[in-house]
mmCIF file of C-alpha atoms in Angstrom:
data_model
loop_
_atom_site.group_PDB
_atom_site.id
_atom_site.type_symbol
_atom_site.label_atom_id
_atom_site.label_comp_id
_atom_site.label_asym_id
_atom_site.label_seq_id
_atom_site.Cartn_x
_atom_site.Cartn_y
_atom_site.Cartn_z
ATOM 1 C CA UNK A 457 -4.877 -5.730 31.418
ATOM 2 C CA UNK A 458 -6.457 -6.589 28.063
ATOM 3 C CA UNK A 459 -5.640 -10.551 26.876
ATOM 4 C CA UNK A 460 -2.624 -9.959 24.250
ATOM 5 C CA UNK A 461 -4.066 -12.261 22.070
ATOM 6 C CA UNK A 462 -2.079 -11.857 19.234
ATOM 7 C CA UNK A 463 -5.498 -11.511 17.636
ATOM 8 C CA UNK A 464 -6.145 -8.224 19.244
ATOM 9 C CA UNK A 465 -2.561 -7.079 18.910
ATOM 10 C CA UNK A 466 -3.092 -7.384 14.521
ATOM 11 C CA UNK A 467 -6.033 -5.879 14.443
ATOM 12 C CA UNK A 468 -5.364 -2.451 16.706
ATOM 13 C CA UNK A 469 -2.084 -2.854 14.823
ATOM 14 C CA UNK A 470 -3.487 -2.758 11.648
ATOM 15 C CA UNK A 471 -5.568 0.021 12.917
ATOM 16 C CA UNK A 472 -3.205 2.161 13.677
ATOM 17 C CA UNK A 473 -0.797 1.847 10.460
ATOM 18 C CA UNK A 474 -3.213 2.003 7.674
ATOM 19 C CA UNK A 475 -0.967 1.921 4.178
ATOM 20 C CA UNK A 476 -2.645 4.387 2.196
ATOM 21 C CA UNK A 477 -1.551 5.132 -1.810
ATOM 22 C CA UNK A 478 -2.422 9.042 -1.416
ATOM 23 C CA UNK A 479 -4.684 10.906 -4.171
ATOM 24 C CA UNK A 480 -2.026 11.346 -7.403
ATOM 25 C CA UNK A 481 0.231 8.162 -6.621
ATOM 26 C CA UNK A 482 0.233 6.096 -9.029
ATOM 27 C CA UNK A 483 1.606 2.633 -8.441
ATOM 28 C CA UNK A 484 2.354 -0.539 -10.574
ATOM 29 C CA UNK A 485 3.107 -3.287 -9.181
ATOM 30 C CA UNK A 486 2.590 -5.849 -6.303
ATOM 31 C CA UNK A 487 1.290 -5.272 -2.956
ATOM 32 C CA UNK A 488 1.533 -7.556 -0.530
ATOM 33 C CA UNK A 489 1.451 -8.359 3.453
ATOM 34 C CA UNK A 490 -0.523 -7.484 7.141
ATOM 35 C CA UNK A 491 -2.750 -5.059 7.702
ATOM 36 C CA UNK A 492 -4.857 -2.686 5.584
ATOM 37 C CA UNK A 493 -4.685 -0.756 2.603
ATOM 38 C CA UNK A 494 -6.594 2.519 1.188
ATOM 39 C CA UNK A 495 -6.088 3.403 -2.321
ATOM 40 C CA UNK A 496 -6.886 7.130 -3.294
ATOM 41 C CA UNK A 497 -4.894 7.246 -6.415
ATOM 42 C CA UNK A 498 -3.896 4.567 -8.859
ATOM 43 C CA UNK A 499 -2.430 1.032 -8.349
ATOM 44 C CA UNK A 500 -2.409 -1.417 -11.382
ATOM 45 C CA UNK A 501 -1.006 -4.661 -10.265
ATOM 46 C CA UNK A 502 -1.643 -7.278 -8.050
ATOM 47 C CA UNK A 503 -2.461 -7.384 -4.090
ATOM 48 C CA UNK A 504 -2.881 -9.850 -1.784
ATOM 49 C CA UNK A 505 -3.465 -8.466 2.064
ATOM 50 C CA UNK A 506 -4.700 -9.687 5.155
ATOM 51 C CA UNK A 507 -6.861 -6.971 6.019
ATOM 52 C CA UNK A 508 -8.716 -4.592 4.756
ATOM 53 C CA UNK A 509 -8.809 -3.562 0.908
ATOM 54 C CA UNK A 510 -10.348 -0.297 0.569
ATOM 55 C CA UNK A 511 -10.613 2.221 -2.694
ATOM 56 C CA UNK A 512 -11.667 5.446 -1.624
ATOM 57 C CA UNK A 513 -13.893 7.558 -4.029
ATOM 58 C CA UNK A 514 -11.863 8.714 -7.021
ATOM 59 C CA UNK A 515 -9.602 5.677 -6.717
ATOM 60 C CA UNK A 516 -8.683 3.570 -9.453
ATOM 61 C CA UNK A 517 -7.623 0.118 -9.507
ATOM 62 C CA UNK A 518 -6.939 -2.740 -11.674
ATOM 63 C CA UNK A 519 -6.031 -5.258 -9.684
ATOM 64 C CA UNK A 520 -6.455 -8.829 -8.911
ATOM 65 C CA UNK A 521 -7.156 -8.425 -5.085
ATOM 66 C CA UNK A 522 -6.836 -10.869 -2.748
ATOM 67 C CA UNK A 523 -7.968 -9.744 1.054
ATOM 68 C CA UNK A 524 -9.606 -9.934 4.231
ATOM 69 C CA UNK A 525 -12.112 -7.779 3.112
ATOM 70 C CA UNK A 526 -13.204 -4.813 0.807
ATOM 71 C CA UNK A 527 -14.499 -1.745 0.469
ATOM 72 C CA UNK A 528 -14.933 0.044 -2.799
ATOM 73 C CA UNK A 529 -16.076 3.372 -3.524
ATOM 74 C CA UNK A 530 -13.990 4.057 -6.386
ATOM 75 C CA UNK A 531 -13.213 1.950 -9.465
ATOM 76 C CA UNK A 532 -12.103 -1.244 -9.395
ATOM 77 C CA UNK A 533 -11.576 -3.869 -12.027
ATOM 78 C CA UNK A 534 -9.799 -7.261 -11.704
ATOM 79 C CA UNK A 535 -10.786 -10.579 -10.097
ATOM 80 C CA UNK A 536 -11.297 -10.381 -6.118
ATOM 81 C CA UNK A 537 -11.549 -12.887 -3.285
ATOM 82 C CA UNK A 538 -11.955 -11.724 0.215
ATOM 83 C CA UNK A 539 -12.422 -14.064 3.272
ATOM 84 C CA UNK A 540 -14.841 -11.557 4.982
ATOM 85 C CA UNK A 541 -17.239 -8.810 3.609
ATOM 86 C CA UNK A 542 -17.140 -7.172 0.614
ATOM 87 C CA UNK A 543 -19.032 -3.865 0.589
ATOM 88 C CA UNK A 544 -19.873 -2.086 -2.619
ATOM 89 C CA UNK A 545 -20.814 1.744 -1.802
ATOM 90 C CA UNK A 546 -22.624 3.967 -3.963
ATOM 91 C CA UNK A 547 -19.598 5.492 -5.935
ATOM 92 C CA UNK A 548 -18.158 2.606 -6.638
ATOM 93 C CA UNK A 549 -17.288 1.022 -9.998
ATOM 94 C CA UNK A 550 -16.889 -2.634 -10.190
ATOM 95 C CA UNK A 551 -16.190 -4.916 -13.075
ATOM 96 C CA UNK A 552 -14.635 -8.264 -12.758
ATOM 97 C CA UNK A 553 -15.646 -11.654 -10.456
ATOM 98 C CA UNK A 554 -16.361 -10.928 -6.610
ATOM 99 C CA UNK A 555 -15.969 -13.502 -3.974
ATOM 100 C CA UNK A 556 -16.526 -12.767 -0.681
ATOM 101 C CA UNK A 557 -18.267 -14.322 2.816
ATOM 102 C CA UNK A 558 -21.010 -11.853 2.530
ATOM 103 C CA UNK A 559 -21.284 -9.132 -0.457
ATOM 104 C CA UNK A 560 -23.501 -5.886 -0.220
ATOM 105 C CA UNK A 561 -23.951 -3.697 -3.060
ATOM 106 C CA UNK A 562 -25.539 -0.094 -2.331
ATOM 107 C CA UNK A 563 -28.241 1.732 -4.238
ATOM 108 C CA UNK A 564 -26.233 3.717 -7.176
ATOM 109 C CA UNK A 565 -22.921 1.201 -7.481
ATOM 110 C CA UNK A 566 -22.363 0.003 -10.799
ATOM 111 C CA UNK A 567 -21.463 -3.821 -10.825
ATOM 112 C CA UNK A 568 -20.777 -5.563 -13.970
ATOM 113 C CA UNK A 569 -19.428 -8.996 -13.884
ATOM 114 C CA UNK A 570 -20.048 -11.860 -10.937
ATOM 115 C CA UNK A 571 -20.808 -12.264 -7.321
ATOM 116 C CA UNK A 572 -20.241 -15.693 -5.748
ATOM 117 C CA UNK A 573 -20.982 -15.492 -1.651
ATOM 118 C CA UNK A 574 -20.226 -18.178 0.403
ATOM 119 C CA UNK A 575 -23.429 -19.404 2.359
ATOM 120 C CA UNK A 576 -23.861 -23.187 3.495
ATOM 121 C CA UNK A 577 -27.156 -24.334 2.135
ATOM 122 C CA UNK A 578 -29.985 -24.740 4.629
ATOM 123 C CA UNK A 579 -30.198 -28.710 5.666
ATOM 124 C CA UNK A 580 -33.137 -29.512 4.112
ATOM 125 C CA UNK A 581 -31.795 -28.228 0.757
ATOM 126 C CA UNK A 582 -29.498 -31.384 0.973
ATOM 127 C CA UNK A 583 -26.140 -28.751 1.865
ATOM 128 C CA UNK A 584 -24.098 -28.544 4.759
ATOM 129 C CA UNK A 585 -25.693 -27.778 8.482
ATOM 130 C CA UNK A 586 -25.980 -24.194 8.609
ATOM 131 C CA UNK A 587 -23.705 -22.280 11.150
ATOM 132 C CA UNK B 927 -0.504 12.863 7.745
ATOM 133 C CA UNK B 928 1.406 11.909 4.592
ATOM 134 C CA UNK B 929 -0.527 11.539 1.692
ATOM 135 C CA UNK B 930 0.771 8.026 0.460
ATOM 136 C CA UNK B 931 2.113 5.418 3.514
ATOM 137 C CA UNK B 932 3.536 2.279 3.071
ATOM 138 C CA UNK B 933 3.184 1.189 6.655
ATOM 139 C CA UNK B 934 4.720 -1.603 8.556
ATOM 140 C CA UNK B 935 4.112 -4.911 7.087
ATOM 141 C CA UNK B 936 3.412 -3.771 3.890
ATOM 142 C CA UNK B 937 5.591 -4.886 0.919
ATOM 143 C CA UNK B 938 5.328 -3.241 -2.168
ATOM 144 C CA UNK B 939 7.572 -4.725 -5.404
ATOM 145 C CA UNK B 940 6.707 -2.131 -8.600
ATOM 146 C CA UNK B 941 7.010 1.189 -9.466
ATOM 147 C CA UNK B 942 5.478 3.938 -6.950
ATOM 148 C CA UNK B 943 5.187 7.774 -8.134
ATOM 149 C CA UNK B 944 3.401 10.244 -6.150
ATOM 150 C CA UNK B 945 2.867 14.188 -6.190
ATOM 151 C CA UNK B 946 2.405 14.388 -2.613
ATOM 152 C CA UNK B 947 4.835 13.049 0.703
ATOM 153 C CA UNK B 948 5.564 9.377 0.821
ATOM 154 C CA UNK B 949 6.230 7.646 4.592
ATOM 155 C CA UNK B 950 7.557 4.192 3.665
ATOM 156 C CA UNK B 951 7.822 1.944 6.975
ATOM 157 C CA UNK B 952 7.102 -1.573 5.276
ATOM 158 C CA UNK B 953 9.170 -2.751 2.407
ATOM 159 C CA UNK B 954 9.387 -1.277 -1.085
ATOM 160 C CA UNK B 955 11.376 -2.664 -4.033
ATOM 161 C CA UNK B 956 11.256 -1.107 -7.401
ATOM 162 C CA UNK B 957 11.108 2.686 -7.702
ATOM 163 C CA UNK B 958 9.809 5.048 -6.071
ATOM 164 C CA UNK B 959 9.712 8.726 -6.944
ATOM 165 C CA UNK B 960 7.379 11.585 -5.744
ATOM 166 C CA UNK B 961 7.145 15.176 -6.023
ATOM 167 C CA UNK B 962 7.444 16.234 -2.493
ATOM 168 C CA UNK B 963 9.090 15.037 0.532
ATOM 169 C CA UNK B 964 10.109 11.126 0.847
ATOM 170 C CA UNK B 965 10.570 9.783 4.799
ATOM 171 C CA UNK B 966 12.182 5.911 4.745
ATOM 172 C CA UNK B 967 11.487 5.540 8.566
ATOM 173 C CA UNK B 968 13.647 3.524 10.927
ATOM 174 C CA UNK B 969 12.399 -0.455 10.521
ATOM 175 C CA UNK B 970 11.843 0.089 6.345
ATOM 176 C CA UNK B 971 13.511 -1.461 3.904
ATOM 177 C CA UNK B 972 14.134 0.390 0.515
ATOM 178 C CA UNK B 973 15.208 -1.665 -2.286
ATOM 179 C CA UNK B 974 14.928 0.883 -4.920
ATOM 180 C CA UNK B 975 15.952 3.953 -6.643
ATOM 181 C CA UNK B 976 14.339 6.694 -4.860
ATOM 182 C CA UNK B 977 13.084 10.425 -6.215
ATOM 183 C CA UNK B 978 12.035 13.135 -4.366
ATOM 184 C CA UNK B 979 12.361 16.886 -3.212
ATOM 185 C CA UNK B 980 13.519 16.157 -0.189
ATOM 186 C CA UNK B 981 14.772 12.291 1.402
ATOM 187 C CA UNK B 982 15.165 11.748 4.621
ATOM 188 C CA UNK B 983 16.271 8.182 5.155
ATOM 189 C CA UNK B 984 16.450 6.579 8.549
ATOM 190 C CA UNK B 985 15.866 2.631 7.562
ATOM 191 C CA UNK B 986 17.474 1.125 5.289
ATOM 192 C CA UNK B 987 18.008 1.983 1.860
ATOM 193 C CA UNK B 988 20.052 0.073 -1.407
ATOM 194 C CA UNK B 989 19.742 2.320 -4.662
ATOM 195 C CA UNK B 990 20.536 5.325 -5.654
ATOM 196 C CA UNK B 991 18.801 8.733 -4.374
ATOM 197 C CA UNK B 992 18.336 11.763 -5.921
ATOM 198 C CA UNK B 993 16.398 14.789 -4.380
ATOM 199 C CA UNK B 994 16.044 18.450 -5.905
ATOM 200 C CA UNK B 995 16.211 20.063 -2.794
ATOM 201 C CA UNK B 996 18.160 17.953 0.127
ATOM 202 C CA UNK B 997 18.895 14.491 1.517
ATOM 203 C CA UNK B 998 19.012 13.315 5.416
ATOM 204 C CA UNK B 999 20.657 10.461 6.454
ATOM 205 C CA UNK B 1000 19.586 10.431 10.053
ATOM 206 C CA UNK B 1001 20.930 8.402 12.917
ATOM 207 C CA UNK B 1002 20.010 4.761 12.483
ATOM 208 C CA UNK B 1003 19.456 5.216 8.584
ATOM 209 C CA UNK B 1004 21.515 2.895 6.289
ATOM 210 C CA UNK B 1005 22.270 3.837 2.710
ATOM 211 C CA UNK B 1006 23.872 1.775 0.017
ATOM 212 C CA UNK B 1007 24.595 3.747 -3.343
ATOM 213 C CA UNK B 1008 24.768 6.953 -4.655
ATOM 214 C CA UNK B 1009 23.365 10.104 -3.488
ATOM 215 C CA UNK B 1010 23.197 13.134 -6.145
ATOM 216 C CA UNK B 1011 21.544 16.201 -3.956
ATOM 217 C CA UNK B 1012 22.267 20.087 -3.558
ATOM 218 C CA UNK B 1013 22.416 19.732 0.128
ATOM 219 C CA UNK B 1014 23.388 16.244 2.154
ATOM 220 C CA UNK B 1015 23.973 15.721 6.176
ATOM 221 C CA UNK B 1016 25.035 12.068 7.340
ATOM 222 C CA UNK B 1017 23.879 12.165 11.172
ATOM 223 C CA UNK B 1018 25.717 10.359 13.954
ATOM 224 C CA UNK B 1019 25.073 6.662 13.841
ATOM 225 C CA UNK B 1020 24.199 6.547 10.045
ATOM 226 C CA UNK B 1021 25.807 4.249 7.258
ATOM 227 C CA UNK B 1022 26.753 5.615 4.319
ATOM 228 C CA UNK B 1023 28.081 3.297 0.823
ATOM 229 C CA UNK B 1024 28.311 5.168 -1.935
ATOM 230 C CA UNK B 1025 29.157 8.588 -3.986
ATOM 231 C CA UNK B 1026 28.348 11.982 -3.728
ATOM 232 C CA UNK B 1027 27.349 14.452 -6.465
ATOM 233 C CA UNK B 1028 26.480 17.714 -5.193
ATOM 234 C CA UNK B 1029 26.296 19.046 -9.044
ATOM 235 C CA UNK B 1030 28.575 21.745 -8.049
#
């Protein structure tokens, strides 16, 4: 019924088979590939995902993260870029360079490094048209 | 729902230890070793030495395996090296390569 757009078929995929590193795993290493990932313990490494990059509260990561998007309420300290959003909730911990199509930071995160969102400069500011 | 899943499409190359149950479905190389039970479910690749209570191993696995308690090699599971467990059953349709050592 629904248009298999293989669009749709990643993204209820994804949905469906979450990778999660559960709350006293510890991983080093390299994680890499489709769909999303929750971190509840602690990875030190490297990842580089297509979906979702999320560190639940009491997570700790040092990472260089590369992902669709994030979501951190635990610690997280390496160099990110994410195509999408990046969301910084109140828990979370951040040190290190964020890049990200939009970045929110809520009320009580601590942040200590550097945000660089993507925006396309209004026209009259001389950038490109805005979408 | 197990604590720690490495679900389809996932690769993971490093070192993985965990108190709690470990589902691997992606890809894992490295080592993995957890305090509880380890599943390797049928489309996984293993790549690693793997630790647990209990195994049960339905994809496929190359390393050795050691579990305090028991490994399962159900049907469809493929194992490549050695197996040191109390208690081991090798269903129908499994591939086994490798030694035993049942520490009697």
């Amino acid at each position: 019924m629904a248009k298999p757009t293989s669009r749709a078929d990643s993204s209820t995929a994804s949905a469906a088979t979450e990778a999660v590193l559960g709350r006293g795993a510890a991983l080093r290493g390299r994680v890499q590939g489709h769909g999303n990932v929750r971190v509840e313990g602690k990875l030190e490494g490297d990842v580089a995902i297509d979906g979702c990059f999320a560190v639940a509260q009491g997570g700790e990561v040092v990472a260089d993260v590369q992902a669709g998007s994030l979501d951190v309420d635990g610690a997280l300290e390496g160099d990110v870029t994410v195509s999408g959003a990046v969301v910084v909730r109140a828990g979370a911990r951040v040190v290190g360079v964020v890049r990200g199509a939009t970045v929110s930071v809520e009320e009580g995160a601590s942040f200590s490094g550097r945000i660089e969102a993507e925006f396309d400069m209004p026209p009259e500011l001389g950038g490109k048209a805005a979408r | 729902m197990a604590a720690t899943v490495i679900a389809q499409g996932i690769t993971i190359e490093g070192d993985l230890t965990a108190d709690d149950e470990v589902v691997v479905q992606g890809t894992l190389r490295g080592k993995l070793s957890s305090r509880d039970r380890v599943s390797i479910d049928a489309g996984a690749l293993v790549e690693a030495d793997v630790t647990g209570a209990s195994l049960s191993i339905g994809g496929q696995v190359t390393g050795n395996v050691t579990a305090s308690d028991r490994v399962d090699l159900v049907a469809g599971g493929k194992l490549v090296g050695d197996v040191k467990a109390a208690r081991l059953t090798i269903a129908d349709g499994a591939s086994f390569k490798g030694n035993v050592d049942m520490d009697v």
